[in-house]
Coordinates of C-alpha atoms in Angstrom, one line a residue:
X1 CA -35.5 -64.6 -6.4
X2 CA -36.2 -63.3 -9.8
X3 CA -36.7 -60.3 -10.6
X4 CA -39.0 -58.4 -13.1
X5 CA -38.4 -57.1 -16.0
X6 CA -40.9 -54.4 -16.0
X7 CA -39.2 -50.9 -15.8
X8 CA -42.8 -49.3 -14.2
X9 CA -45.0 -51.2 -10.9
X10 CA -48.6 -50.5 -11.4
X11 CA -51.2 -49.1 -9.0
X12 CA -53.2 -52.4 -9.1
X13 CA -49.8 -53.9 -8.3
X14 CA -48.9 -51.8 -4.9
X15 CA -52.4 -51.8 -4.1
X16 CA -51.8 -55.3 -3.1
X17 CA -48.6 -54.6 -0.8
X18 CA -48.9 -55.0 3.0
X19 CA -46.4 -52.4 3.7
X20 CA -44.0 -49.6 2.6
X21 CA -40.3 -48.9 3.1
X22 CA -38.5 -45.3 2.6
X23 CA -34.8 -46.4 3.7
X24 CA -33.5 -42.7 3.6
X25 CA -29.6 -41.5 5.3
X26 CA -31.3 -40.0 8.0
X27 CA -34.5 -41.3 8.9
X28 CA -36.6 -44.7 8.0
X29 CA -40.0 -44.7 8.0
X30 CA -42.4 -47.4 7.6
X31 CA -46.3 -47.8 6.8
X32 CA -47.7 -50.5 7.1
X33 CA -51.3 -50.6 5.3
X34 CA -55.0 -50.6 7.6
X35 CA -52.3 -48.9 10.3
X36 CA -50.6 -45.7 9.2
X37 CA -47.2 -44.1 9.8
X38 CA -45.8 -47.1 12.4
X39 CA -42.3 -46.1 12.2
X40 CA -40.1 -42.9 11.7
X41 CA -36.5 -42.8 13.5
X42 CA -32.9 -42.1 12.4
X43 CA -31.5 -44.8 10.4
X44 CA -28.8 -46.1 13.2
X45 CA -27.8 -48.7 15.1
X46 CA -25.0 -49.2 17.7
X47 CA -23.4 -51.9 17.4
X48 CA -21.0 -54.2 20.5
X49 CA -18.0 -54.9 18.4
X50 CA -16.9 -57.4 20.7
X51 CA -20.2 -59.8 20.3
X52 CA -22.0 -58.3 17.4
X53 CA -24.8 -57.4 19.1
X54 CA -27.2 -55.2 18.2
X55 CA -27.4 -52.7 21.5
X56 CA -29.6 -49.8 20.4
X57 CA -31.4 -48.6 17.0
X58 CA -33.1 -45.3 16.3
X59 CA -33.1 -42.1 18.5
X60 CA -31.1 -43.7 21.2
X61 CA -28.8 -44.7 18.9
X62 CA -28.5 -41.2 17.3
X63 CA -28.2 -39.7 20.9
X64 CA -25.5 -42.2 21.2
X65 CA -23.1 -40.9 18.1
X66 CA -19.9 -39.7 19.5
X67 CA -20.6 -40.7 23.3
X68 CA -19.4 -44.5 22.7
X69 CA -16.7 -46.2 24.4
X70 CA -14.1 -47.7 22.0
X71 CA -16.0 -51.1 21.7
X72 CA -19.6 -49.7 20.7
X73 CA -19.7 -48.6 17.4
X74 CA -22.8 -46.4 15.4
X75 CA -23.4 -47.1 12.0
X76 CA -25.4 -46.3 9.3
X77 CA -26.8 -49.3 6.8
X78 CA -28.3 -46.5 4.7
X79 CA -26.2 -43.8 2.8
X80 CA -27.3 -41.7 0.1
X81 CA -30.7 -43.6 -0.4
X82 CA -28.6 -46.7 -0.9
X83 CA -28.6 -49.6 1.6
X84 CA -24.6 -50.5 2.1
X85 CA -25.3 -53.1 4.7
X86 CA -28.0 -55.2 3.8
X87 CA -27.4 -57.1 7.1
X88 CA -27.6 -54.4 9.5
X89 CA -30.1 -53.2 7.6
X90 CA -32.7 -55.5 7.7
X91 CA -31.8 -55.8 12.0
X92 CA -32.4 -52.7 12.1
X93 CA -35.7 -52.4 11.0
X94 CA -36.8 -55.7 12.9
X95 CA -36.0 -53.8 16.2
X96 CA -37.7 -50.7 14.5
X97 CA -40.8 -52.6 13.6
X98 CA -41.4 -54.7 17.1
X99 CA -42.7 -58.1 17.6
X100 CA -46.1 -57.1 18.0
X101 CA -45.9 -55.8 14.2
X102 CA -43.9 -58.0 12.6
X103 CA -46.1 -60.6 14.1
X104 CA -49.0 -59.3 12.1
X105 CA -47.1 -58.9 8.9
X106 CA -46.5 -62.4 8.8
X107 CA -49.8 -63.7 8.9
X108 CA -50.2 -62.3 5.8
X109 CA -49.8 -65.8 3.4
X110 CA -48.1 -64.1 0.5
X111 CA -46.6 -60.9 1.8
X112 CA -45.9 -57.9 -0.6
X113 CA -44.0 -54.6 0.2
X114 CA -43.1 -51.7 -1.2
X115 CA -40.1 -49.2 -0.8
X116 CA -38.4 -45.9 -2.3
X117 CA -35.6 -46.1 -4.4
X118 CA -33.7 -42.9 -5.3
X119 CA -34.1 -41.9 -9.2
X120 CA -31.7 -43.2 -11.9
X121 CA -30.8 -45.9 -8.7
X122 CA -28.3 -48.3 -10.4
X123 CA -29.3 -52.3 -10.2
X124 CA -27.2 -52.9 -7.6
X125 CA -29.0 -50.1 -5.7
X126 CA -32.3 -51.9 -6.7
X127 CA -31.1 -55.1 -5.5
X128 CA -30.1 -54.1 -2.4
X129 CA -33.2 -52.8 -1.4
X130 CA -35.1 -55.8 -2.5
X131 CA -32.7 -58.2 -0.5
X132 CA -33.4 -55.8 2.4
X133 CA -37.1 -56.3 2.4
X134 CA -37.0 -60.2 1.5
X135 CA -35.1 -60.8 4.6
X136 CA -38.2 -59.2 6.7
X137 CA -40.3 -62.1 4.8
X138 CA -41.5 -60.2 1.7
X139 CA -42.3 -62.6 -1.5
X140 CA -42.7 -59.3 -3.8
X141 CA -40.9 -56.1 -3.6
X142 CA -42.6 -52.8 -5.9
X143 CA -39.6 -50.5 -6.5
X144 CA -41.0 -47.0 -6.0
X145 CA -39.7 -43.8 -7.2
X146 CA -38.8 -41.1 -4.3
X147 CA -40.2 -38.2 -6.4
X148 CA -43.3 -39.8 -7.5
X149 CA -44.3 -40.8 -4.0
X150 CA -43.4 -37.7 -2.5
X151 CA -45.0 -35.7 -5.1
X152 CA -48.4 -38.4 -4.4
X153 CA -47.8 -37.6 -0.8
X154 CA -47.7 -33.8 -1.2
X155 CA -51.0 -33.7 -3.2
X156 CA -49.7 -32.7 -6.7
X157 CA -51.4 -33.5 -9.2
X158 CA -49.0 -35.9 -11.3
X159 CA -51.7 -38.0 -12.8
X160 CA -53.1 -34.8 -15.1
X161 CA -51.7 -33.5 -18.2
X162 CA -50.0 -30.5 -16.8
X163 CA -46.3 -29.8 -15.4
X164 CA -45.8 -30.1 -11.7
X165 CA -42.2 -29.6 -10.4
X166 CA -41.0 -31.1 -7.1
X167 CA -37.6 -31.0 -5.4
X168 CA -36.6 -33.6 -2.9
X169 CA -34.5 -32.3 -0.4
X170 CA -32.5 -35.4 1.2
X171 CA -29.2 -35.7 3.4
X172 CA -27.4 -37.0 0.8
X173 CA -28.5 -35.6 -2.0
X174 CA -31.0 -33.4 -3.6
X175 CA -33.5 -34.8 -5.8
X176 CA -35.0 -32.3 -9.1
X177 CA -38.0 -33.6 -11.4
X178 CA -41.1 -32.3 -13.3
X179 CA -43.9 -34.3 -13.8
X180 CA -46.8 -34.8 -16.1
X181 CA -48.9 -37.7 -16.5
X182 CA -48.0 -39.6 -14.1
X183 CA -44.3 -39.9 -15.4
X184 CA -41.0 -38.2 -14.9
X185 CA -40.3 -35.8 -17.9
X186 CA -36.9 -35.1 -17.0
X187 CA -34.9 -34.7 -13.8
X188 CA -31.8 -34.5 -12.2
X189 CA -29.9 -36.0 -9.0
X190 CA -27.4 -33.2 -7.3
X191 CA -25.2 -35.0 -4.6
X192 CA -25.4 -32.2 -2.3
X193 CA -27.5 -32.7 0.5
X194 CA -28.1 -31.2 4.4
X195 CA -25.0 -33.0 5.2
X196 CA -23.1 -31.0 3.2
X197 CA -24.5 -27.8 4.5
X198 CA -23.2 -29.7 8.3
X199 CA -19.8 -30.2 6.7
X200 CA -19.2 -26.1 5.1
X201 CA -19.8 -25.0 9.0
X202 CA -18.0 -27.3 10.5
X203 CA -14.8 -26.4 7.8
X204 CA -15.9 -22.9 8.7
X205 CA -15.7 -22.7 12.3
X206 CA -12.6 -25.2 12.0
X207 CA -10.6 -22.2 9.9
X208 CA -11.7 -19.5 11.3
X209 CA -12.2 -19.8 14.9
X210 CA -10.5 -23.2 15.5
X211 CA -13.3 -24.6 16.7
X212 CA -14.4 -28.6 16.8
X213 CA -18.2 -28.4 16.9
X214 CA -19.4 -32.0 18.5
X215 CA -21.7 -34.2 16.1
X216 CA -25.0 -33.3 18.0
X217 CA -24.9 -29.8 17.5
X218 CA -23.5 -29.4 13.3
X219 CA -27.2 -29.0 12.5
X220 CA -27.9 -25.6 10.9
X221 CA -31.2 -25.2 12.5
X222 CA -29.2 -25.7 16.0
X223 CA -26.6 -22.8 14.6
X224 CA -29.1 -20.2 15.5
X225 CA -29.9 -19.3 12.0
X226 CA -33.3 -19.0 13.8
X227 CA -35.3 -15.8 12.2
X228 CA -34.8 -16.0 8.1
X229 CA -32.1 -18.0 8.0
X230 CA -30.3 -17.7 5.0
X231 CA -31.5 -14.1 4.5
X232 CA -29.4 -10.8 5.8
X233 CA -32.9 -10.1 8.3
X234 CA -31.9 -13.3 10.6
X235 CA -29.4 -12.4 14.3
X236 CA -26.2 -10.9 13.3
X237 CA -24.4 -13.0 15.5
X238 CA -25.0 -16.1 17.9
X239 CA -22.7 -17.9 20.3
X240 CA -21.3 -21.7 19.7
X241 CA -20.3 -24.1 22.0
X242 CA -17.2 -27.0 20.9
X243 CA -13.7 -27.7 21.2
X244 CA -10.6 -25.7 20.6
X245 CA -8.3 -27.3 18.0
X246 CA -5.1 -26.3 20.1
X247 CA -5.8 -27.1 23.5
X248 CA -8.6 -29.9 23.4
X249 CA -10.8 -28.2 25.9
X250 CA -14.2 -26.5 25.4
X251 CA -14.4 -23.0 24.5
X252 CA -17.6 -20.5 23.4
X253 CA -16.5 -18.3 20.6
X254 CA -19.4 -15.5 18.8
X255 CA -20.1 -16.3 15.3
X256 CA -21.0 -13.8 12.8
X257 CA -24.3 -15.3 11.3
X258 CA -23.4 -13.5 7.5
X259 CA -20.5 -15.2 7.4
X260 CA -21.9 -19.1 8.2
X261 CA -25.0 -17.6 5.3
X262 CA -22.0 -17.3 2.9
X263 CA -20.9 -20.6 3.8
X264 CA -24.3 -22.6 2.9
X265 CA -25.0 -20.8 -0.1
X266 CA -21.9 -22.4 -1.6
X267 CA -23.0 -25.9 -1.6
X268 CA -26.0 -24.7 -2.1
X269 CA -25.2 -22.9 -5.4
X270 CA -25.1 -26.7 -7.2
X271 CA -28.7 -27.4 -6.4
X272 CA -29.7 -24.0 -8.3
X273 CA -28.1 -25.1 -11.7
X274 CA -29.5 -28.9 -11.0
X275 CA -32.9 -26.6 -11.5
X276 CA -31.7 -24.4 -14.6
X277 CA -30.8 -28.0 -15.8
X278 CA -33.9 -29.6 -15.5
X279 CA -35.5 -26.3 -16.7
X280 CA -33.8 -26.2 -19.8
X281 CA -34.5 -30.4 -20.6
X282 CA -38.3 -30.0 -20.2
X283 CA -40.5 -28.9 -23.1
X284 CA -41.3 -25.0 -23.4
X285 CA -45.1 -25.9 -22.6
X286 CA -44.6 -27.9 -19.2
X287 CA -42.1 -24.7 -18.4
X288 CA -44.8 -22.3 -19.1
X289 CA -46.9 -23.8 -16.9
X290 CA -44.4 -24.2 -13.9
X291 CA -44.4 -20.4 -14.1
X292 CA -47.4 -20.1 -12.3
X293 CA -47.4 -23.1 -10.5
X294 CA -43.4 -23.2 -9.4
X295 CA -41.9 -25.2 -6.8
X296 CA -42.8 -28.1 -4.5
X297 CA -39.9 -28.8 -1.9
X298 CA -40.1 -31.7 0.4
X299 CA -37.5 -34.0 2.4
X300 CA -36.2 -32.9 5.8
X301 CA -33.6 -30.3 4.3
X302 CA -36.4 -28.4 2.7
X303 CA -37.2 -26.8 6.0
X304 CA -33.7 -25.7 6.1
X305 CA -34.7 -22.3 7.3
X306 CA -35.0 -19.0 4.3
X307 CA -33.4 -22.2 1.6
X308 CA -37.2 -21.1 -0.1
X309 CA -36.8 -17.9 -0.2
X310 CA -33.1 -18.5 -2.0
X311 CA -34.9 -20.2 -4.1
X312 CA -37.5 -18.0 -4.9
X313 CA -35.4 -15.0 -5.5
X314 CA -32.5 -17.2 -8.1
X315 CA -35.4 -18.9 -10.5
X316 CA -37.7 -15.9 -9.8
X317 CA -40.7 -18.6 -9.7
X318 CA -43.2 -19.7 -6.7
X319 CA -41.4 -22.1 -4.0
X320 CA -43.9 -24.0 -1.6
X321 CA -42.9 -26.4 1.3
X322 CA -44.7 -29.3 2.0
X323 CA -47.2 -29.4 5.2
X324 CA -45.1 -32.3 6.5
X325 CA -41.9 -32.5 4.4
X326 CA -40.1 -35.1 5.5
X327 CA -43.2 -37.4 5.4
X328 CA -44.5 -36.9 2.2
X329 CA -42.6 -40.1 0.5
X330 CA -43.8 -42.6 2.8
X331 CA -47.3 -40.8 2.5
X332 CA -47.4 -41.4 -1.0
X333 CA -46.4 -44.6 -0.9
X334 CA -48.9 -45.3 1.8
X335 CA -52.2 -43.1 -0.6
X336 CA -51.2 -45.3 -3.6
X337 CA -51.5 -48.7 -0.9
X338 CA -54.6 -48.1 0.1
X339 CA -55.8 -47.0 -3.3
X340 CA -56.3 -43.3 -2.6
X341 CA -54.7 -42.6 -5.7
X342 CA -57.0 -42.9 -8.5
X343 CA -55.8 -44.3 -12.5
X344 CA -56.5 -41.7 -15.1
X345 CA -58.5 -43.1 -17.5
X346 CA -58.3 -42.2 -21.2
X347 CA -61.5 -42.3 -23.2
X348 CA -61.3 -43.7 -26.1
X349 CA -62.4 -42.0 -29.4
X350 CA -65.0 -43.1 -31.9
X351 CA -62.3 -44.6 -34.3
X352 CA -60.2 -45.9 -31.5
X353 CA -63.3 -48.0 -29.9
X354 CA -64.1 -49.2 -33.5
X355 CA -60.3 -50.6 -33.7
X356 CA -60.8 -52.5 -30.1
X357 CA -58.2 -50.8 -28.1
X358 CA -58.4 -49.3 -24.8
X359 CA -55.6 -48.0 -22.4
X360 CA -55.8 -47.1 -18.6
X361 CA -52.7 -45.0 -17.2
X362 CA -51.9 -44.7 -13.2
X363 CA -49.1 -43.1 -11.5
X364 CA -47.2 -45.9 -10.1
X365 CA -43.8 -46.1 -10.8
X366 CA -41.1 -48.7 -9.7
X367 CA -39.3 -52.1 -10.6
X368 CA -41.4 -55.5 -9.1
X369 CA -39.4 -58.2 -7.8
X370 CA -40.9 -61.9 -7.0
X371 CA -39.0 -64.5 -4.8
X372 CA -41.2 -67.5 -6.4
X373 CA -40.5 -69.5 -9.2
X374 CA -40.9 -67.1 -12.4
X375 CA -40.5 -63.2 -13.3
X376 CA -43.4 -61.1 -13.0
X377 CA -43.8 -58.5 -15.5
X378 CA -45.4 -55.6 -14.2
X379 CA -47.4 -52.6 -16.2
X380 CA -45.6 -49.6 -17.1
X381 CA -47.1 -46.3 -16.4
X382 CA -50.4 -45.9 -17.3
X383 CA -51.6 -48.7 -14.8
X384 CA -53.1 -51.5 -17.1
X385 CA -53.1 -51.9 -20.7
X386 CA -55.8 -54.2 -23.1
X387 CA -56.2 -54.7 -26.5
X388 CA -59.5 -55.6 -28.3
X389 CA -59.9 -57.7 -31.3
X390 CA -59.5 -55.4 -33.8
X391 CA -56.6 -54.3 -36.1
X392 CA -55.9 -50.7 -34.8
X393 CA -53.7 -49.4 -32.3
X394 CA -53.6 -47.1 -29.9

């Protein structure tokens, strides 16, 4: 397999994949093009340790964390938008996908995919993804951007000469970028994610109560922070379920909801001066315009609940959530597959069509990899790029 040297994949280029990938910590989805969403389930698999087999992937395998005997074992191929077990990985999502699907997929005589990588991803990141994806029978591999395609599959308007600001909420980590043209202007990864919001409550109710919460029920959504969440207007107080440190057996203590708000905001506090970060990068015109138009939050730990209105209140901007948050990757990468996603075309001047030289820029972004013979160089941003026979340039 060789793979491209092109830092940017083209719209022309996924136009002509069969299928897209967003291998996130939590959840992996998959759309597959003519048919949709087709997959979205937690990214684990159980495991028999005695045979290697493969006994459950998905949900049942989620339900199954912490209820194992000693000889099944759940893991996770996929942390922090990296694949770590290519392997597992790639069984994983050939139980996810079904014969009837994968069937179909490789009909296809030279089949091309499509998947997200986390931004600043290192090679080896890259690499493992594209290994991931070969296995499944894939002789190209596009190398998407997570903030492009979720800022595709949220609507914004990246392709237009005007800031637009999205924030990618994952388990592992949080994801800050603005936008313009198609391109990333600046951004910044925080490694602080909806797990670590899980891990503060657990060390929370571990100190102060003693308490062991079980795996299934961590989830601050489940901790009753129902109402406004992390806002003073939510329940004062809400009772908890888990196991005594002491004694080992289960026991219901009443946890004062102010104190678990106090708890999350920590963690939380990093993701605010990722923002002030990227805010202070990114021109004084793009920042003028993000004044009005603030915002965008997708990713499932966006609708952690009253994390807007945090938000809203520290950068003293707009904060939106997506209509479907945790979708909106695998969405964009789906609208730029079936070509919903239109190139913006730059019209050449009068001097500039004298010299010859036209450009065409899209909003595709990503790294292409080929498993033939040769490299194939992809487009940068922009889409595709000609030159006349003239001498000037553009």
């Amino acid at each position: 397999m060789t793979a491209s040297t092109a830092n940017t994949a083209s719209l022309e280029a996924l136009r002509r994949c069969h299928f897209a990938v967003d291998l996130g910590a939590a959840r992996t989805r998959v759309y597959v093009k003519g048919a949709g969403l087709v997959v979205d389930q937690p990214s684990a698999a159980a495991v028999n340790t005695r045979t290697g087999a493969l006994i459950a992937v998905g949900e049942f395998a989620e339900k199954m964390t912490g209820r194992t005997p000693g000889y099944i074992r759940v893991v996770r191929p996929v942390s922090g938008g990296t694949v770590v077990d290519i392997e597992m990985a790639q069984r994983m999502l050939r139980h996810l996908l079904g014969d009837k699907i994968r069937r179909a997929l490789r009909r296809k005589p030279r089949l091309r995919a499509a998947v997200c990588t986390p931004h600043d991803a290192d090679p080896l990141s890259q690499r493992a993804a594209i290994e991931t994806l070969v296995g499944l029978g894939a002789r190209r591999v596009e190398l998407v951007d997570t903030l492009i395609a979720a800022a595709v599959g949220c609507g914004l308007p990246v392709e237009r000469p005007e800031a637009t600001m999205i924030m990618v909420c994952g388990a592992h980590a949080t994801q800050v970028a603005v936008l313009s043209l198609g391109s990333i202007v600046t951004a910044e990864r925080i490694p602080v994610g909806g797990e670590a919001v899980d891990h503060a409550i657990v060390q929370l109710l571990r100190h102060q109560h003693e308490l062991v919460l079980p795996s299934q029920s961590v989830r601050p959504l489940q901790l009753a922070l129902s109402g406004n969440g992390l806002t003073p207007q939510g329940p004062a107080s809400t009772e908890i379920h888990g196991r005594d440190v002491a004694t080992g057996l289960a026991r219901s203590v009443r946890v004062d909801t102010a104190t678990v708000r106090n708890a999350i905001q920590t963690p939380l506090t990093a993701v605010l001066d990722g923002i002030g970060k990227v805010l202070r990068d990114c021109p004084p015109d793009l920042v003028a315009d993000l004044a009005d138009r603030g915002i965008m939050m997708v990713g499932g730990s966006a609708l952690l609940p009253g994390f807007d209105q945090m938000l809203r209140q520290a950068t003293g901007m707009p904060v939106h959530i997506a209509e479907r948050p945790d979708v909106c990757a695998v969405q964009g990468l789906g609208s730029m597959l079936e070509g919903r996603v239109e190139p913006l075309v730059l019209h050449p001047t009068t001097s500039d069509l004298g010299a010859g030289v036209g450009a065409r820029s899209g909003t595709g972004t990503g790294t292409g990899a080929d498993t033939g013979a040769g490299p194939d160089t992809g487009t940068g941003i922009g889409g595709d790029s000609g030159s006349g026979s003239g001498s000037g340039s553009d």
